[in-house]
Amino acid sequence: MIGFITKRLLSTIPTLFGVLVIVFVMIRVAPGDPALAILGDNASQEALDAFRDRMGLNDSMLVQFGRFLSDLAQGSLGTSMVSGKPVVTSVMEVLPYTLELALGAIFFGIIIGLPLGIISALWRNGWLDYFLRVVSLLGLSFPAFLTAILLILWLSIEWRIFPVISSPTGGPIDRIYNLILPALSLGVIMVAYIMRTARSAMLDVLGEDYIRTARAKGAPGRRLILHHALRNALIPIVTVVGLYFGLLIGNAVLTEIIFNRPGLGKLIVLSLNQRDYTTLQGLMVISAFLIVIVNLLTDICYALVDPRVKLK
Amino acid sequence: MTTPLMTVEDLSISFKIEDRWCRAVNGISFDILPNETLCIVGESGCGKSITAMSLMKLLPDTAQLGGKITFDGQDILSMKEKELEGIRGSRIAMIFQEPMTSLNPVLTVGEQIAEPLVLHKGMTWSDARREARNLLDLVRIPDAEQRLGQYPHELSGGMRQRVMIAIGLACRPEILIADEPTTALDVTIQAQVLALLDDIRKEQGLSIVMITHDLGVVANVADRVAVMYAGDLVETAPVADLFTAPSHPYTQALLKTVPRADEAFELLPIEGQVPPIQLMPEGCRFAPRCLEAHDACEVAPELSPGPHAVRCWAREERV
């Protein structure tokens, strides 16, 4: 197990390096000047020059990249061009908020999507199945920001159940309470994905010979579905959850802005607007690493769900 | 005469194909006697597997069932799902053709064998697991204790079929239905599995309904044989009678397709194919392929009475 994890982490180094190169080049190729963005239009030429000099922006791109890599090798992601704070610190400050948001979204995705998917499969081609399939299609096609705004209008303004601005402060109860609405709005897409996957996975599994064997043993319907079928259907569902975790981090940007929550998404947008190269680079490295970790966890989950999978 | 364990009367099974109900099994009747092996033989598509499944009412809802299957004074076909669950796996058990796919890949062998004991005998999981170990001994799987914790993919094909048999026997059923249990296995393993089934039948006094297309299997294990063709039961007889005096032209033709070592023998395939169920001929369903067919065959003959029963006009004339 430990050997497997080490091997997997080492094998991600080339991927991460690729991500680094792309991010590094893209930020610098994109129009906009950090000195101008940070010091403002009225800054004097001397001030701008001094800033560029201090940040090493006058060096060639290769030199800058070399400096970035050597920092990284020492475990540092550099300091923010704007605030002067270490990038790691500002990312770690907001990372928990994004993680709890993403986990909340997955939680809703599973507790709503999984049962609906199973129901849909059991009543295949019945009116309930058609209804749920249309709803899940809507869930997939609704842009995340629209879902969020509708939920705020409905649950916060009309019914006053949840706060409009869900700042994650206070004790654990408050924090969870504040999380519900953003997680739900981000989770809508997860509900739809999990429901559709669960439906098709259950339909596949219910047609398998071993389900017939279980019926021939006299296993009652509930046991047939929850024990014999679901265990097998979990394999594709785990894949979907793992795969769309990255998508959630991306979508979290909008959710965080609409609900005015701190998080990776908001930090990305802010750094982008300020052309804060160092923070952006750091954010990308950490996001990419996060996805690598999630993929690793997904693989470990496979081995837990399916005894045929061996971690080597 | 012995009282049958199960009586099948006028069983018909229909499926809807392009808005028409087509009879895949066309009103067949037979008995299952205590402590016997009844083989149901026929080509692929003759309806033998769905007949076997209907004995436990395991067919999907899309199948329309007619007739009567009496077991212990009750009609299986009119039972509710709850009542059926009480019988399945406890008094009637079934093993299937594909041991590779018939075992649940994510559950241990031990759990799968123990499950019917927990469901039907009210055993705790740990007692059932101990019993599962004895069952593995019964089906002659070595290192039983270790096997209990393994998953199906860790076993060979023959082992898996033995596990299936252990599951089937767990609650000591009165009838074991075996749907082509050896088709997917190597020839040497086939012989072992058949011998095992036969031994267990003798030891435990249960009845086996063996579905097969292999006349070699029939000759080895059957007490009585029922030959099916295109959803009809065309001949039923004690095994010795069937091999020495086959009476239905289909049975005769079928026997000529089996290679024999004892004499110079020409293999004769049966010309033509079983018609698809939506295009079944009126009258005798074998007539289009029958070398002895004549005008009378436009009307379907009835199965003759007696232990050696035949469904053919030619036979009626001969008698």
XYZ file of C-alpha atoms in Angstrom:
631
model
C 0.000 0.000 0.000
C 2.678 2.494 1.021
C 4.790 1.348 -1.912
C 1.835 1.925 -4.209
C 1.241 5.428 -2.885
C 4.907 6.397 -3.163
C 5.100 5.061 -6.691
C 1.964 6.904 -7.704
C 3.149 10.178 -6.186
C 6.522 9.905 -7.923
C 4.851 9.141 -11.247
C 2.928 12.417 -11.038
C 6.096 14.516 -11.096
C 6.223 14.721 -14.929
C 2.529 15.682 -15.014
C 3.037 18.373 -12.428
C 6.083 19.666 -14.303
C 3.987 19.897 -17.469
C 1.336 21.840 -15.592
C 4.017 24.179 -14.233
C 5.432 24.955 -17.672
C 2.017 25.623 -19.201
C 0.860 27.820 -16.329
C 4.123 29.717 -16.202
C 4.130 30.481 -19.925
C 0.406 31.221 -20.199
C 0.419 33.797 -17.437
C 3.295 35.671 -19.045
C 1.963 35.437 -22.582
C -1.434 36.786 -21.568
C -1.778 40.545 -21.973
C -1.463 42.747 -18.906
C 1.420 43.989 -16.795
C 1.647 43.178 -13.102
C 3.494 46.437 -12.387
C 0.712 48.484 -13.971
C -2.019 46.363 -12.430
C -0.566 46.621 -8.969
C 0.786 50.177 -8.889
C -2.050 51.653 -10.959
C -2.204 53.830 -14.073
C -0.819 56.884 -12.327
C 2.411 55.299 -11.183
C 5.573 56.972 -12.364
C 7.919 55.291 -14.819
C 10.593 55.078 -12.088
C 8.237 53.318 -9.706
C 7.184 50.854 -12.424
C 10.812 50.127 -13.345
C 11.768 49.675 -9.722
C 8.868 47.253 -9.186
C 9.764 45.194 -12.283
C 13.356 45.104 -11.174
C 12.482 43.999 -7.666
C 10.157 41.232 -8.901
C 12.684 40.032 -11.460
C 10.265 40.705 -14.308
C 13.056 42.186 -16.435
C 14.927 38.898 -16.525
C 14.376 36.503 -19.400
C 11.520 34.018 -19.043
C 14.000 31.151 -18.742
C 15.767 32.801 -15.814
C 12.441 33.485 -14.136
C 11.389 29.878 -14.624
C 14.697 28.660 -13.233
C 14.203 30.834 -10.154
C 10.660 29.516 -9.718
C 11.856 25.902 -9.965
C 14.699 26.386 -7.517
C 12.274 27.973 -5.032
C 9.932 25.061 -5.533
C 12.710 22.559 -4.954
C 13.245 24.223 -1.572
C 9.574 23.807 -0.820
C 8.670 27.430 -1.363
C 6.114 28.795 -3.793
C 7.543 32.295 -3.488
C 5.816 35.377 -2.131
C 2.852 37.251 -3.493
C 3.754 40.165 -5.767
C 0.960 42.179 -4.234
C 0.855 41.495 -0.526
C 4.371 40.170 -0.066
C 2.915 37.266 1.917
C 4.263 33.772 1.226
C 2.010 32.138 -1.392
C 1.745 28.941 0.621
C 0.322 30.856 3.554
C -2.366 32.628 1.556
C -3.340 29.416 -0.232
C -3.468 27.377 2.964
C -5.623 30.073 4.553
C -8.392 29.529 1.993
C -7.896 25.899 0.984
C -10.011 24.430 3.821
C -13.012 26.515 2.702
C -12.830 25.197 -0.840
C -12.301 21.657 0.381
C -15.308 21.780 2.696
C -17.362 23.238 -0.131
C -16.309 20.495 -2.561
C -16.836 17.749 0.023
C -20.246 19.219 0.868
C -21.159 19.181 -2.811
C -20.072 15.541 -3.112
C -22.025 14.718 0.035
C -25.216 16.143 -1.468
C -24.395 14.501 -4.777
C -24.229 11.104 -3.107
C -27.124 11.306 -0.672
C -29.479 12.696 -3.327
C -28.047 11.292 -6.554
C -27.458 7.697 -5.483
C -30.990 6.875 -4.257
C -32.552 8.679 -7.207
C -30.338 6.746 -9.616
C -31.337 3.454 -8.015
C -35.025 4.364 -8.077
C -34.723 5.413 -11.699
C -33.128 2.078 -12.611
C -35.720 0.024 -10.719
C -38.635 1.791 -12.399
C -36.895 1.827 -15.743
C -38.978 3.507 -18.435
C -41.760 4.281 -15.971
C -43.000 7.858 -15.541
C -40.813 8.361 -12.457
C -37.747 7.320 -14.428
C -38.556 9.748 -17.258
C -39.233 12.542 -14.775
C -35.944 11.971 -12.930
C -33.996 11.758 -16.159
C -35.391 15.091 -17.351
C -34.625 16.679 -13.978
C -31.059 15.353 -14.067
C -30.616 16.698 -17.584
C -31.739 20.114 -16.307
C -29.284 19.780 -13.439
C -26.494 19.175 -15.916
C -27.438 21.991 -18.259
C -28.082 24.672 -15.651
C -24.988 26.873 -15.246
C -23.721 26.759 -11.672
C -24.108 30.513 -11.151
C -27.754 30.390 -12.200
C -28.513 27.541 -9.813
C -26.803 29.482 -7.043
C -28.773 32.661 -7.714
C -32.056 30.757 -7.902
C -31.325 28.995 -4.623
C -30.527 32.314 -2.945
C -33.702 33.891 -4.294
C -35.800 30.994 -3.185
C -34.294 29.696 0.049
C -32.643 32.866 1.376
C -34.733 35.787 0.236
C -38.182 34.255 -0.201
C -38.157 31.711 2.634
C -35.327 33.123 4.729
C -33.992 29.693 5.694
C -30.345 30.273 4.845
C -28.146 33.374 4.874
C -27.525 35.149 1.566
C -23.879 35.695 2.297
C -22.577 32.519 3.821
C -19.382 33.594 5.459
C -17.829 30.571 7.063
C -17.347 31.826 10.598
C -18.435 30.815 14.067
C -18.598 27.377 15.623
C -18.869 24.081 13.753
C -22.702 24.159 13.703
C -22.766 27.667 12.262
C -20.117 26.723 9.799
C -22.073 23.710 8.541
C -25.272 25.751 8.449
C -23.503 28.378 6.356
C -22.125 25.691 4.091
C -25.449 24.047 3.204
C -26.643 26.447 0.540
C -23.328 26.870 -1.355
C -22.656 23.130 -1.178
C -26.152 22.381 -2.424
C -25.835 24.757 -5.346
C -22.433 23.375 -6.292
C -23.736 19.855 -5.672
C -26.612 20.071 -8.150
C -24.336 19.089 -11.000
C -22.888 16.271 -8.867
C -26.401 14.997 -8.100
C -27.087 14.845 -11.811
C -23.841 13.063 -12.665
C -24.105 10.554 -9.846
C -27.760 9.879 -10.581
C -27.106 9.140 -14.229
C -24.112 6.962 -13.467
C -25.919 5.107 -10.688
C -28.878 4.471 -12.987
C -26.863 2.981 -15.818
C -24.562 1.064 -13.462
C -27.549 -0.448 -11.637
C -29.217 -1.403 -14.916
C -26.027 -3.146 -16.034
C -25.586 -4.955 -12.760
C -29.231 -6.016 -12.411
C -28.903 -7.907 -15.684
C -25.906 -9.894 -14.434
C -25.992 -13.632 -13.832
C -25.048 -13.279 -10.158
C -28.212 -11.287 -9.506
C -30.166 -14.234 -10.902
C -28.153 -16.486 -8.579
C -29.065 -14.280 -5.633
C -32.752 -14.482 -6.608
C -32.458 -18.263 -6.910
C -31.132 -18.281 -3.330
C -34.308 -16.582 -2.198
C -32.711 -13.222 -1.383
C -35.507 -10.677 -0.885
C -35.716 -7.621 -3.150
C -34.177 -5.120 -0.757
C -31.140 -7.327 -0.088
C -30.832 -8.017 -3.801
C -30.566 -4.329 -4.596
C -28.668 -2.922 -1.638
C -26.270 -5.783 -1.034
C -25.783 -7.748 -4.233
C -26.288 -5.080 -6.888
C -25.175 -1.830 -5.254
C -21.754 -3.118 -4.176
C -21.000 -3.846 -7.818
C -22.549 -0.656 -9.144
C -20.354 1.427 -6.820
C -17.302 0.907 -9.022
C -18.343 3.289 -11.849
C -19.846 5.683 -9.287
C -16.497 6.013 -7.498
C -14.933 6.842 -10.864
C -17.410 9.634 -11.500
C -16.963 11.164 -8.064
C -13.187 11.130 -8.454
C -13.258 12.421 -12.000
C -15.590 15.319 -11.319
C -13.778 16.478 -8.206
C -11.583 18.558 -10.488
C -14.656 19.988 -12.142
C -15.997 20.925 -8.712
C -12.847 22.880 -7.860
C -13.325 24.764 -11.128
C -17.014 25.406 -10.540
C -16.317 26.443 -6.973
C -14.948 29.752 -8.358
C -18.438 30.926 -9.268
C -20.074 29.538 -6.164
C -17.523 31.251 -3.945
C -18.025 34.566 -5.673
C -21.815 34.426 -5.573
C -21.950 33.409 -1.914
C -19.026 35.674 -1.082
C -17.054 32.850 0.506
C -13.291 32.760 0.787
C -11.666 29.951 -1.171
C -9.287 28.931 -3.899
C -11.696 30.134 -6.586
C -11.918 33.624 -5.223
C -8.174 33.762 -4.719
C -7.599 32.680 -8.334
C -9.851 35.435 -9.692
C -8.299 38.057 -7.454
C -4.740 37.112 -8.400
C -5.707 37.023 -12.048
C -7.096 40.538 -11.902
C -3.997 41.806 -10.130
C -1.636 39.897 -12.442
C -0.121 38.403 -9.302
C 2.067 35.914 -11.178
C 3.567 34.203 -8.170
C 0.279 33.576 -6.391
C -1.289 32.258 -9.603
C 1.586 29.862 -10.159
C 1.371 28.635 -6.614
C -2.393 28.185 -6.854
C -2.082 26.126 -10.026
C 0.601 23.910 -8.533
C -1.533 23.270 -5.472
C -4.726 22.682 -7.489
C -2.944 20.232 -9.764
C -1.497 18.447 -6.766
C -4.957 18.298 -5.195
C -6.326 16.547 -8.246
C -3.443 14.102 -8.197
C -4.276 13.287 -4.576
C -7.956 12.826 -5.406
C -7.062 10.434 -8.223
C -4.905 8.500 -5.822
C -7.749 8.312 -3.302
C -10.062 7.152 -6.103
C -7.706 4.300 -6.911
C -7.553 3.318 -3.261
C -11.364 3.382 -3.159
C -11.462 0.985 -6.134
C -9.462 -1.516 -4.160
C -11.824 -1.136 -1.209
C -14.948 -1.637 -3.339
C -13.701 -4.261 -5.771
C -11.606 -7.167 -4.482
C -10.373 -7.858 -8.022
C -8.389 -4.613 -8.001
C -4.930 -4.991 -6.535
C -2.838 -1.942 -5.646
C 0.612 -2.533 -7.048
C -46.069 -45.913 -8.031
C -44.065 -43.231 -6.293
C -45.699 -39.871 -5.707
C -43.959 -37.180 -7.722
C -42.197 -34.360 -5.865
C -43.207 -31.885 -8.461
C -45.769 -32.083 -11.237
C -45.611 -29.863 -14.268
C -48.883 -29.716 -16.185
C -49.382 -28.054 -19.519
C -46.640 -25.471 -18.858
C -46.474 -22.789 -21.496
C -44.133 -19.804 -21.629
C -44.742 -16.943 -24.050
C -42.758 -13.846 -24.888
C -44.002 -10.789 -26.693
C -42.142 -10.324 -29.952
C -43.196 -7.439 -32.183
C -46.583 -7.145 -30.450
C -47.352 -10.843 -30.803
C -47.237 -13.412 -28.041
C -45.015 -16.278 -29.141
C -44.996 -19.561 -27.267
C -41.425 -20.543 -26.506
C -42.654 -23.482 -24.433
C -45.754 -25.062 -25.825
C -47.726 -26.797 -23.109
C -45.412 -29.437 -21.680
C -46.092 -31.856 -18.825
C -43.732 -33.991 -16.789
C -43.140 -35.210 -13.241
C -40.100 -35.000 -11.034
C -39.852 -38.138 -8.883
C -38.066 -38.369 -5.537
C -34.355 -39.151 -5.663
C -33.995 -39.310 -9.417
C -32.013 -37.446 -12.023
C -34.252 -36.169 -14.774
C -32.406 -34.864 -17.802
C -34.073 -32.376 -20.103
C -32.285 -32.562 -23.453
C -32.518 -30.507 -26.594
C -30.747 -28.186 -28.988
C -30.074 -24.548 -28.108
C -33.261 -22.538 -28.218
C -35.628 -25.447 -27.612
C -36.875 -23.881 -24.356
C -35.129 -26.132 -21.849
C -33.439 -23.357 -19.870
C -36.574 -21.251 -19.521
C -38.462 -24.378 -18.499
C -35.889 -24.890 -15.751
C -36.147 -21.265 -14.624
C -39.938 -21.440 -14.535
C -39.796 -24.301 -12.014
C -38.783 -21.616 -9.480
C -40.626 -18.844 -11.310
C -37.344 -17.063 -11.935
C -38.258 -15.745 -15.367
C -38.507 -11.981 -15.896
C -41.920 -10.307 -15.822
C -41.873 -10.057 -19.601
C -42.598 -13.796 -19.795
C -46.207 -14.969 -19.695
C -46.601 -18.286 -17.922
C -49.468 -20.740 -18.301
C -50.311 -24.142 -16.856
C -49.572 -25.441 -13.414
C -46.462 -26.460 -11.465
C -47.476 -28.296 -8.321
C -44.934 -28.602 -5.530
C -45.976 -29.789 -2.073
C -49.652 -29.243 -2.905
C -49.148 -25.647 -4.015
C -49.020 -24.096 -7.451
C -45.649 -22.388 -7.911
C -46.927 -20.260 -10.753
C -49.645 -18.606 -8.694
C -47.410 -17.947 -5.666
C -46.573 -14.449 -4.524
C -42.962 -13.238 -4.646
C -42.690 -13.467 -0.824
C -43.765 -17.115 -0.782
C -41.416 -17.897 -3.650
C -38.503 -16.351 -1.738
C -39.215 -18.845 1.036
C -38.930 -21.795 -1.355
C -36.082 -20.592 -3.557
C -32.749 -21.719 -2.258
C -34.299 -23.628 0.621
C -36.500 -26.346 -0.902
C -35.670 -25.893 -4.590
C -32.215 -24.704 -5.550
C -30.603 -23.966 -8.870
C -27.107 -23.905 -10.312
C -26.254 -22.249 -13.569
C -24.230 -22.719 -16.693
C -21.609 -20.010 -16.235
C -19.797 -20.353 -12.917
C -17.631 -17.386 -14.009
C -20.487 -14.905 -13.991
C -22.950 -16.580 -11.650
C -21.020 -15.760 -8.491
C -20.992 -12.231 -7.147
C -17.472 -10.875 -7.766
C -17.359 -8.569 -4.733
C -18.532 -11.014 -2.064
C -16.409 -13.739 -0.507
C -17.094 -17.375 -1.244
C -17.917 -17.889 2.435
C -20.546 -15.172 2.486
C -22.170 -16.436 -0.699
C -22.475 -19.973 0.634
C -23.600 -18.808 4.062
C -26.266 -16.463 2.698
C -29.069 -19.007 2.064
C -28.480 -20.484 5.534
C -28.914 -17.070 7.118
C -31.922 -16.268 4.937
C -33.773 -19.550 5.358
C -32.498 -21.303 8.468
C -32.198 -18.191 10.607
C -28.565 -18.983 11.388
C -26.167 -16.299 12.577
C -23.440 -15.386 10.100
C -20.756 -17.103 12.170
C -22.738 -20.361 12.437
C -23.554 -20.187 8.743
C -19.903 -19.690 7.960
C -19.007 -22.810 9.929
C -21.653 -24.709 7.987
C -20.277 -23.252 4.748
C -16.961 -24.829 5.618
C -18.644 -28.256 5.880
C -20.352 -27.644 2.549
C -17.005 -26.934 0.902
C -15.805 -30.267 2.285
C -18.941 -31.884 0.881
C -18.232 -30.586 -2.631
C -14.609 -31.675 -2.141
C -12.868 -28.354 -2.185
C -9.548 -28.670 -0.348
C -8.342 -26.008 2.141
C -11.945 -25.080 2.872
C -11.077 -22.657 5.664
C -8.825 -20.627 3.383
C -11.266 -20.736 0.454
C -14.057 -19.215 2.538
C -12.238 -15.890 2.638
C -11.433 -15.854 -1.058
C -13.273 -14.150 -3.874
C -14.628 -15.937 -6.975
C -11.873 -14.574 -9.243
C -9.304 -16.389 -7.110
C -10.831 -19.795 -7.949
C -10.672 -21.948 -11.086
C -13.778 -22.639 -13.190
C -14.288 -26.092 -11.728
C -13.907 -24.735 -8.186
C -16.436 -22.023 -8.869
C -18.969 -24.559 -10.093
C -18.354 -26.571 -6.922
C -18.998 -23.412 -4.928
C -22.248 -22.941 -6.874
C -23.202 -26.508 -5.981
C -22.350 -25.841 -2.326
C -24.644 -22.790 -2.408
C -27.380 -24.895 -4.001
C -27.055 -27.640 -1.408
C -26.709 -25.340 1.606
C -30.288 -25.704 2.846
C -30.597 -29.361 1.777
C -33.175 -28.748 -0.941
C -35.527 -31.431 -2.220
C -34.908 -30.478 -5.827
C -31.695 -29.202 -7.388
C -32.070 -27.727 -10.853
C -28.805 -27.754 -12.772
C -28.850 -25.703 -15.981
C -25.992 -27.010 -18.149
C -23.707 -27.152 -15.110
C -20.735 -28.560 -16.990
C -20.948 -26.821 -20.365
C -18.410 -24.143 -19.469
C -15.923 -26.595 -17.943
C -13.037 -28.684 -19.309
C -13.917 -32.280 -20.158
C -11.990 -33.767 -17.221
C -13.542 -31.301 -14.780
C -16.974 -32.028 -16.319
C -16.705 -35.680 -15.366
C -15.665 -34.779 -11.801
C -18.539 -32.344 -11.333
C -21.074 -34.839 -12.721
C -19.765 -37.594 -10.476
C -19.947 -35.230 -7.517
C -23.570 -34.329 -8.261
C -24.473 -37.996 -8.613
C -22.786 -38.924 -5.327
C -24.499 -36.120 -3.468
C -27.859 -37.102 -4.914
C -27.398 -40.637 -3.629
C -26.148 -39.486 -0.213
C -28.791 -36.873 0.396
C -31.679 -38.390 -1.526
C -32.512 -35.271 -3.477
C -33.843 -35.035 -7.016
C -31.827 -33.398 -9.754
C -33.246 -31.808 -12.861
C -30.334 -31.584 -15.270
C -30.659 -29.382 -18.316
C -28.195 -30.338 -21.028
C -27.634 -30.571 -24.742
C -24.990 -33.224 -24.244
C -26.198 -36.790 -24.687
C -22.938 -38.011 -23.140
C -23.963 -36.297 -19.907
C -27.415 -37.862 -20.184
C -25.995 -41.366 -20.574
C -23.803 -40.801 -17.513
C -26.208 -39.450 -14.960
C -29.862 -39.651 -16.040
C -32.522 -41.941 -14.644
C -35.165 -40.523 -16.942
C -34.882 -38.287 -19.966
C -37.223 -35.694 -21.438
C -36.394 -34.623 -24.984
C -37.514 -31.163 -26.005
C -37.778 -29.728 -29.473
C -38.889 -26.172 -30.266
C -40.862 -25.795 -27.055
C -42.507 -29.214 -27.249
C -41.754 -32.226 -25.129
C -41.368 -34.829 -27.875
C -40.320 -37.901 -25.942
C -39.832 -38.940 -22.361
C -38.456 -42.289 -21.269
C -36.243 -44.107 -18.776
C -32.665 -43.567 -19.906
C -32.013 -47.144 -21.042
C -35.175 -47.195 -23.178
C -34.313 -43.913 -24.790
C -30.882 -45.042 -25.914
C -31.954 -48.547 -27.015
C -35.344 -47.724 -28.518
C -35.644 -44.048 -29.384
C -39.113 -43.568 -30.832
C -39.430 -39.968 -31.936
C -37.738 -39.147 -35.236
C -36.063 -36.178 -33.534
C -34.628 -38.341 -30.750
C -33.435 -40.854 -33.324
C -31.784 -38.088 -35.329
C -30.272 -36.612 -32.175
C -28.671 -39.929 -31.229
C -27.081 -40.148 -34.676
C -25.248 -36.892 -34.022
C -23.245 -38.434 -31.168
C -19.870 -39.933 -32.087
C -19.362 -43.490 -30.817
C -16.140 -45.337 -30.339
C -17.411 -48.890 -30.471
C -18.269 -49.155 -34.162
C -17.622 -47.575 -37.513
C -20.211 -44.870 -37.413
C -21.131 -42.024 -39.668
C -22.135 -38.803 -37.940
C -25.398 -37.528 -39.315
C -26.274 -33.909 -38.620
C -29.955 -32.981 -38.488
C -30.755 -30.953 -41.603
C -32.169 -27.467 -41.112
C -32.531 -25.389 -37.957
C -34.955 -24.906 -35.118
C -37.407 -22.298 -36.431
C -37.425 -18.935 -34.581
C -40.322 -18.781 -32.148
C -42.266 -16.177 -34.085
C -42.281 -18.520 -37.127
C -43.312 -21.822 -35.540
C -45.087 -24.170 -37.976
C -48.663 -25.237 -37.314
C -49.056 -28.866 -36.343
C -46.006 -30.884 -35.392
C -43.159 -28.425 -34.905
C -40.530 -30.923 -36.058
C -42.347 -31.813 -39.305
C -40.352 -29.457 -41.605
C -37.105 -31.207 -40.614
C -38.568 -34.699 -40.248
C -37.718 -37.383 -42.824
C -40.881 -39.312 -41.948
C -43.299 -36.373 -42.113
C -46.618 -36.954 -43.863
C -50.067 -35.340 -44.152
C -51.146 -36.212 -40.619
C -48.316 -34.081 -39.208
C -50.201 -30.889 -40.092
C -52.099 -31.525 -36.877
C -50.002 -31.591 -33.707
C -49.965 -35.054 -32.102
C -50.505 -35.548 -28.358
C -47.954 -37.093 -26.040
C -48.768 -40.778 -25.681
C -49.397 -42.105 -22.147
C -47.073 -44.419 -20.239
C -43.502 -44.240 -18.935
C -42.078 -44.141 -22.453
C -44.146 -41.364 -23.987
C -43.801 -40.047 -27.532
C -45.391 -37.179 -29.356
C -45.542 -38.436 -32.943
C -48.182 -39.789 -35.346
C -45.752 -42.351 -36.724
C -45.360 -43.874 -33.285
C -49.153 -44.073 -32.876
C -49.316 -46.036 -36.100
C -46.557 -48.348 -35.010
C -48.151 -49.135 -31.666
